[in-house]
Short mmCIF file of C-alpha atoms in Angstrom, two decimals:
data_model
loop_
_atom_site.label_atom_id
_atom_site.label_comp_id
_atom_site.label_asym_id
_atom_site.label_seq_id
_atom_site.Cartn_x
_atom_site.Cartn_y
_atom_site.Cartn_z
CA MET A 144 -0.02 0.01 -0.03
CA LEU A 145 2.81 2.37 0.84
CA HIS A 146 4.50 1.69 -2.47
CA LEU A 147 1.22 2.29 -4.38
CA ALA A 148 0.76 5.68 -2.43
CA ALA A 149 4.33 6.66 -3.37
CA VAL A 150 3.73 5.86 -7.04
CA GLY A 151 0.41 7.81 -6.93
CA LYS A 152 2.15 10.84 -5.38
CA ALA A 153 4.89 10.80 -8.14
CA MET A 154 2.36 10.60 -10.78
CA ASP A 155 0.47 13.53 -9.36
CA HIS A 156 3.54 15.49 -9.17
CA LEU A 157 4.59 14.58 -12.83
CA LYS A 158 1.20 15.92 -13.96
CA ARG A 159 1.75 19.14 -12.09
CA VAL A 160 5.23 19.50 -13.66
CA GLU A 161 3.61 19.04 -17.02
CA ASP A 162 0.96 21.58 -16.33
CA GLU A 163 3.27 24.19 -15.03
CA PHE A 164 5.87 23.90 -17.72
CA THR A 165 3.49 23.82 -20.42
CA ARG A 166 2.22 27.14 -19.40
CA GLN A 167 5.75 28.37 -18.83
CA ALA A 168 7.03 27.07 -22.22
CA GLU A 169 7.15 30.45 -24.02
CA THR A 170 8.56 32.59 -21.14
CA PHE A 171 11.04 29.95 -20.00
CA SER A 172 12.36 29.40 -23.38
CA ALA A 173 13.24 33.07 -23.66
CA TYR A 174 14.74 33.03 -20.13
CA ALA A 175 16.77 29.90 -20.75
CA SER A 176 19.63 31.46 -22.70
CA ILE A 177 20.44 34.04 -20.00
CA ALA A 178 19.65 32.07 -16.88
CA GLY A 179 22.48 32.03 -14.42
CA GLY A 180 24.85 34.21 -16.45
CA ASP A 181 27.38 32.12 -18.43
CA VAL A 182 25.83 28.83 -17.22
CA ILE A 183 25.76 27.41 -20.83
CA ALA A 184 29.46 28.16 -21.41
CA ARG A 185 30.12 26.55 -18.08
CA PHE A 186 28.35 23.38 -19.13
CA GLN A 187 30.47 23.26 -22.38
CA GLU A 188 33.64 23.55 -20.25
CA ASN A 189 32.81 21.13 -17.57
CA ILE A 190 31.55 18.29 -19.79
CA GLY A 191 35.28 17.97 -20.60
CA GLU A 192 36.42 14.85 -22.38
CA ALA A 193 32.72 13.66 -22.95
CA ALA A 194 32.12 16.68 -25.20
CA THR A 195 32.52 14.70 -28.44
CA GLY A 196 30.60 11.64 -27.38
CA THR A 197 27.04 10.66 -26.67
CA LEU A 198 25.30 13.01 -24.20
CA LEU A 199 22.07 13.03 -22.20
CA ASP A 200 20.30 16.28 -21.07
CA VAL A 201 17.96 15.33 -18.34
CA ALA A 202 14.96 17.54 -18.06
CA CYS A 203 16.25 19.56 -21.05
CA GLY A 204 13.44 22.21 -20.91
CA PRO A 205 13.56 24.27 -24.04
CA GLY A 206 16.97 22.86 -25.13
CA ALA A 207 19.30 25.69 -24.65
CA VAL A 208 21.96 23.35 -23.04
CA SER A 209 21.22 20.47 -25.56
CA ALA A 210 21.78 22.87 -28.45
CA ALA A 211 25.03 24.16 -27.12
CA LEU A 212 26.39 20.72 -26.42
CA ALA A 213 25.35 19.38 -29.87
CA LEU A 214 27.81 21.76 -31.54
CA GLN A 215 30.54 19.25 -30.50
CA ALA A 216 28.85 15.96 -29.59
CA GLU A 217 28.44 12.91 -31.69
CA SER A 218 24.84 12.94 -30.40
CA VAL A 219 22.59 14.51 -27.69
CA THR A 220 19.44 13.12 -26.22
CA ALA A 221 17.15 15.92 -25.08
CA PHE A 222 14.87 14.25 -22.32
CA ASP A 223 12.00 15.91 -20.56
CA ALA A 224 8.56 15.26 -19.08
CA THR A 225 6.76 18.05 -20.82
CA SER A 226 5.85 17.84 -24.55
CA ALA A 227 5.62 21.70 -24.80
CA MET A 228 9.08 21.99 -23.56
CA LEU A 229 10.43 19.49 -26.20
CA ASP A 230 8.66 21.26 -28.93
CA LYS A 231 10.63 24.44 -27.93
CA ALA A 232 13.86 22.41 -27.89
CA ARG A 233 13.16 20.89 -31.27
CA GLU A 234 12.51 24.50 -32.62
CA ARG A 235 15.64 25.77 -31.16
CA CYS A 236 17.77 22.97 -32.64
CA LYS A 237 16.10 23.12 -36.09
CA ALA A 238 16.80 26.94 -36.29
CA ALA A 239 20.42 26.30 -35.38
CA GLY A 240 20.73 23.51 -38.08
CA LEU A 241 21.51 20.84 -35.46
CA PHE A 242 20.41 17.40 -36.61
CA ASN A 243 22.28 15.25 -34.11
CA VAL A 244 19.81 15.91 -31.20
CA LYS A 245 17.28 13.29 -30.34
CA PHE A 246 14.01 14.12 -28.34
CA GLU A 247 12.56 11.78 -25.84
CA GLN A 248 9.60 12.39 -23.48
CA GLY A 249 9.38 10.59 -20.13
CA ALA A 250 9.85 10.51 -16.38
CA ALA A 251 13.55 10.96 -15.21
CA GLU A 252 12.93 8.61 -12.38
CA LYS A 253 12.69 5.76 -14.98
CA MET A 254 14.36 6.58 -18.24
CA PRO A 255 14.02 4.38 -21.34
CA PHE A 256 17.72 4.06 -21.93
CA ALA A 257 20.11 1.05 -21.56
CA ASP A 258 22.75 0.73 -18.88
CA GLY A 259 25.90 2.71 -19.75
CA ALA A 260 24.38 4.20 -22.90
CA PHE A 261 25.92 7.64 -22.56
CA ASP A 262 29.34 9.18 -22.07
CA GLY A 263 28.05 12.15 -20.27
CA ALA A 264 24.89 13.67 -18.75
CA VAL A 265 23.84 17.17 -17.82
CA THR A 266 20.92 18.70 -15.87
CA ARG A 267 19.99 22.17 -15.14
CA LEU A 268 17.49 23.75 -12.79
CA ALA A 269 15.69 20.39 -12.41
CA LEU A 270 16.71 18.52 -9.29
CA HIS A 271 14.43 20.81 -7.08
CA HIS A 272 11.41 19.67 -9.20
CA PHE A 273 11.85 15.99 -8.42
CA VAL A 274 10.10 14.33 -5.46
CA ASP A 275 13.19 12.33 -4.63
CA PRO A 276 16.35 13.78 -6.33
CA MET A 277 18.37 10.65 -5.32
CA VAL A 278 16.13 8.36 -7.49
CA VAL A 279 16.98 10.49 -10.44
CA LEU A 280 20.60 10.77 -9.66
CA LYS A 281 20.86 7.01 -9.41
CA GLU A 282 18.98 6.62 -12.64
CA VAL A 283 21.56 9.01 -14.36
CA GLN A 284 24.28 6.86 -12.79
CA ARG A 285 22.73 3.78 -14.38
CA VAL A 286 22.63 5.11 -17.89
CA LEU A 287 26.19 6.45 -17.87
CA ARG A 288 29.12 4.31 -18.75
CA PRO A 289 31.77 3.73 -15.99
CA GLY A 290 33.92 6.86 -15.88
CA GLY A 291 31.08 8.90 -17.46
CA VAL A 292 30.73 12.70 -16.65
CA LEU A 293 27.61 14.27 -14.74
CA VAL A 294 27.36 17.97 -14.82
CA ILE A 295 24.61 19.56 -12.62
CA ALA A 296 23.61 23.17 -12.39
CA ASP A 297 20.96 24.11 -9.91
CA VAL A 298 20.07 26.79 -7.32
CA VAL A 299 20.91 25.97 -3.79
CA VAL A 300 19.46 27.42 -0.54
CA SER A 301 21.02 28.51 2.79
CA GLU A 302 22.61 25.99 5.15
CA ASP A 303 20.49 27.56 7.88
CA ALA A 304 17.09 25.48 7.85
CA ALA A 305 14.75 28.29 8.67
CA GLU A 306 16.17 30.45 5.86
CA ALA A 307 16.00 27.40 3.44
CA ASP A 308 12.50 26.72 4.38
CA LEU A 309 11.42 30.34 3.71
CA GLN A 310 13.07 30.46 0.34
CA ASN A 311 11.58 27.12 -0.70
CA ALA A 312 8.07 28.30 0.46
CA ILE A 313 8.32 31.53 -1.68
CA GLU A 314 9.31 29.27 -4.61
CA ILE A 315 6.46 26.82 -4.10
CA LEU A 316 4.08 29.81 -4.01
CA ARG A 317 5.56 30.97 -7.33
CA ASP A 318 5.69 27.45 -8.98
CA PRO A 319 3.81 24.51 -7.38
CA SER A 320 5.91 22.12 -9.34
CA HIS A 321 8.88 23.16 -7.14
CA ILE A 322 9.61 20.60 -4.44
CA ARG A 323 12.72 21.61 -2.65
CA MET A 324 16.06 23.43 -3.39
CA LEU A 325 18.81 21.72 -1.34
CA PRO A 326 21.58 23.24 0.68
CA LEU A 327 24.93 22.65 -0.96
CA THR A 328 26.08 20.11 1.62
CA GLU A 329 23.12 17.91 1.09
CA LEU A 330 23.33 18.22 -2.66
CA ASN A 331 26.95 17.08 -2.59
CA ALA A 332 26.10 14.14 -0.34
CA ALA A 333 23.28 13.06 -2.63
CA VAL A 334 25.59 13.06 -5.67
CA GLU A 335 28.26 11.13 -3.87
CA ALA A 336 25.67 8.63 -2.49
CA SER A 337 24.44 7.94 -5.89
CA GLY A 338 27.69 6.48 -7.11
CA PHE A 339 29.74 9.50 -8.15
CA GLU A 340 32.87 11.22 -7.22
CA ILE A 341 32.79 15.03 -7.27
CA GLU A 342 35.70 16.47 -9.09
CA SER A 343 34.77 20.07 -8.80
CA GLY A 344 32.09 22.47 -7.73
CA LYS A 345 31.65 26.15 -8.29
CA VAL A 346 29.24 28.56 -6.70
CA TRP A 347 28.13 31.97 -7.79
CA ASP A 348 25.18 34.49 -7.13
CA LYS A 349 23.07 35.86 -9.82
CA ASP A 350 21.14 39.04 -9.00
CA ARG A 351 17.42 38.91 -9.87
CA GLU A 352 14.65 41.45 -9.99
CA PHE A 353 11.23 40.12 -8.36
CA GLU A 354 9.06 41.26 -11.22
CA GLU A 355 11.27 39.65 -13.89
CA CYS A 356 11.33 36.31 -12.09
CA MET A 357 7.60 36.27 -11.45
CA SER A 358 6.87 36.91 -15.12
CA ILE A 359 8.51 33.64 -16.24
CA VAL A 360 5.72 31.59 -14.37
CA ASN A 361 3.26 33.26 -16.80
CA ASP A 362 0.35 33.39 -14.11
CA PRO A 363 -0.68 36.96 -13.19
CA GLN A 364 -3.06 35.68 -10.42
CA ARG A 365 0.05 34.58 -8.43
CA LEU A 366 1.91 37.88 -8.78
CA ASN A 367 0.05 40.26 -6.31
CA PRO A 368 -0.11 37.79 -3.33
CA LEU A 369 3.59 36.91 -3.87
CA ARG A 370 4.63 40.50 -4.28
CA THR A 371 2.82 41.36 -0.99
CA VAL A 372 4.37 38.52 0.95
CA ALA A 373 7.94 39.24 -0.51
CA ARG A 374 7.66 42.97 0.29
CA ALA A 375 6.55 42.37 3.81
CA LEU A 376 9.40 40.01 4.49
CA ALA A 377 11.99 42.48 2.98
CA GLU A 378 10.55 45.29 5.12
CA GLU A 379 10.92 43.08 8.26
CA GLY A 380 14.58 42.36 7.28
CA ARG A 381 13.86 38.68 6.47
CA HIS A 382 16.11 38.02 3.57
CA ALA A 383 15.18 34.32 3.31
CA GLY A 384 18.76 33.45 2.62
CA MET A 385 18.69 34.99 -0.77
CA GLY A 386 19.17 38.61 -0.18
CA LEU A 387 15.63 39.62 -0.43
CA ALA A 388 15.51 43.44 -0.10
CA ILE A 389 13.95 46.64 -1.34
CA GLU A 390 16.25 48.96 -3.48
CA ASP A 391 15.00 51.95 -5.21
CA GLU A 392 11.27 50.74 -4.59
CA GLN A 393 12.13 47.55 -6.36
CA LEU A 394 12.15 44.06 -4.79
CA VAL A 395 15.51 42.37 -5.50
CA PHE A 396 17.17 39.09 -4.42
CA PHE A 397 19.73 36.58 -5.67
CA HIS A 398 19.80 33.07 -6.65
CA ARG A 399 22.83 31.04 -5.50
CA TRP A 400 23.88 28.80 -8.34
CA VAL A 401 26.13 25.73 -8.13
CA MET A 402 27.80 23.79 -10.92
CA ILE A 403 29.02 20.25 -9.98
CA ARG A 404 31.24 18.13 -12.21
CA ALA A 405 31.09 14.43 -11.10
CA ILE A 406 32.50 11.12 -12.42
CA LYS A 407 30.61 7.80 -12.28
CA LEU A 408 32.62 5.37 -10.15
CA ALA A 409 33.72 2.20 -11.83
#
């Protein structure tokens, strides 16, 4: 019974993810190329020796990373749960004249690929949308060859539990498909527990404006309540571990990004 309940919860969340990102497809596609500053160039650098091999982009979204990696790769498989996002990825790759990208739809918790099928895998801004990131990380580990490269880029939260809970609460109000951003120590531990050795990790902050960030969700009904809550927190000096503040009457904050390069243990 517990297993069936867990499966049901995962299916409900997968439907929520598809609904949210179908609505966000247009706005998120426009944002994808600039998210996190030079994050796409960082992916190209960190994939390293796997760059010319067979690559997997897990939860590829509108395909910005897939397209960048396809410039060198033998092949890239763009994998996502949302058909609208895959449509955007197809459009992006077609416009760039890239014909070595395959598009597959499904759940990252159980991917339709053979063991050891890929030389490298990447995932961006995805782990905080999974009910259990460890399940996904272990599945990525399965489909990589021994010595294969995993590159993760995601936003992390404060190591202070109260601050982390507050930032995650704001994100869930903004986007109900959000589950939980992890503190860096927990993310690193999950990667290592999934059968990887971390070779490097870089952290940087990306300044954001509240109105710009909210517009990506493409749901005006959420904007006013979120603006009210965020402004009240900023006025009380509650920065939520993300620098939430009012500057020149504008709500501002930052996202703390991390990029991890890890190798599948033999």
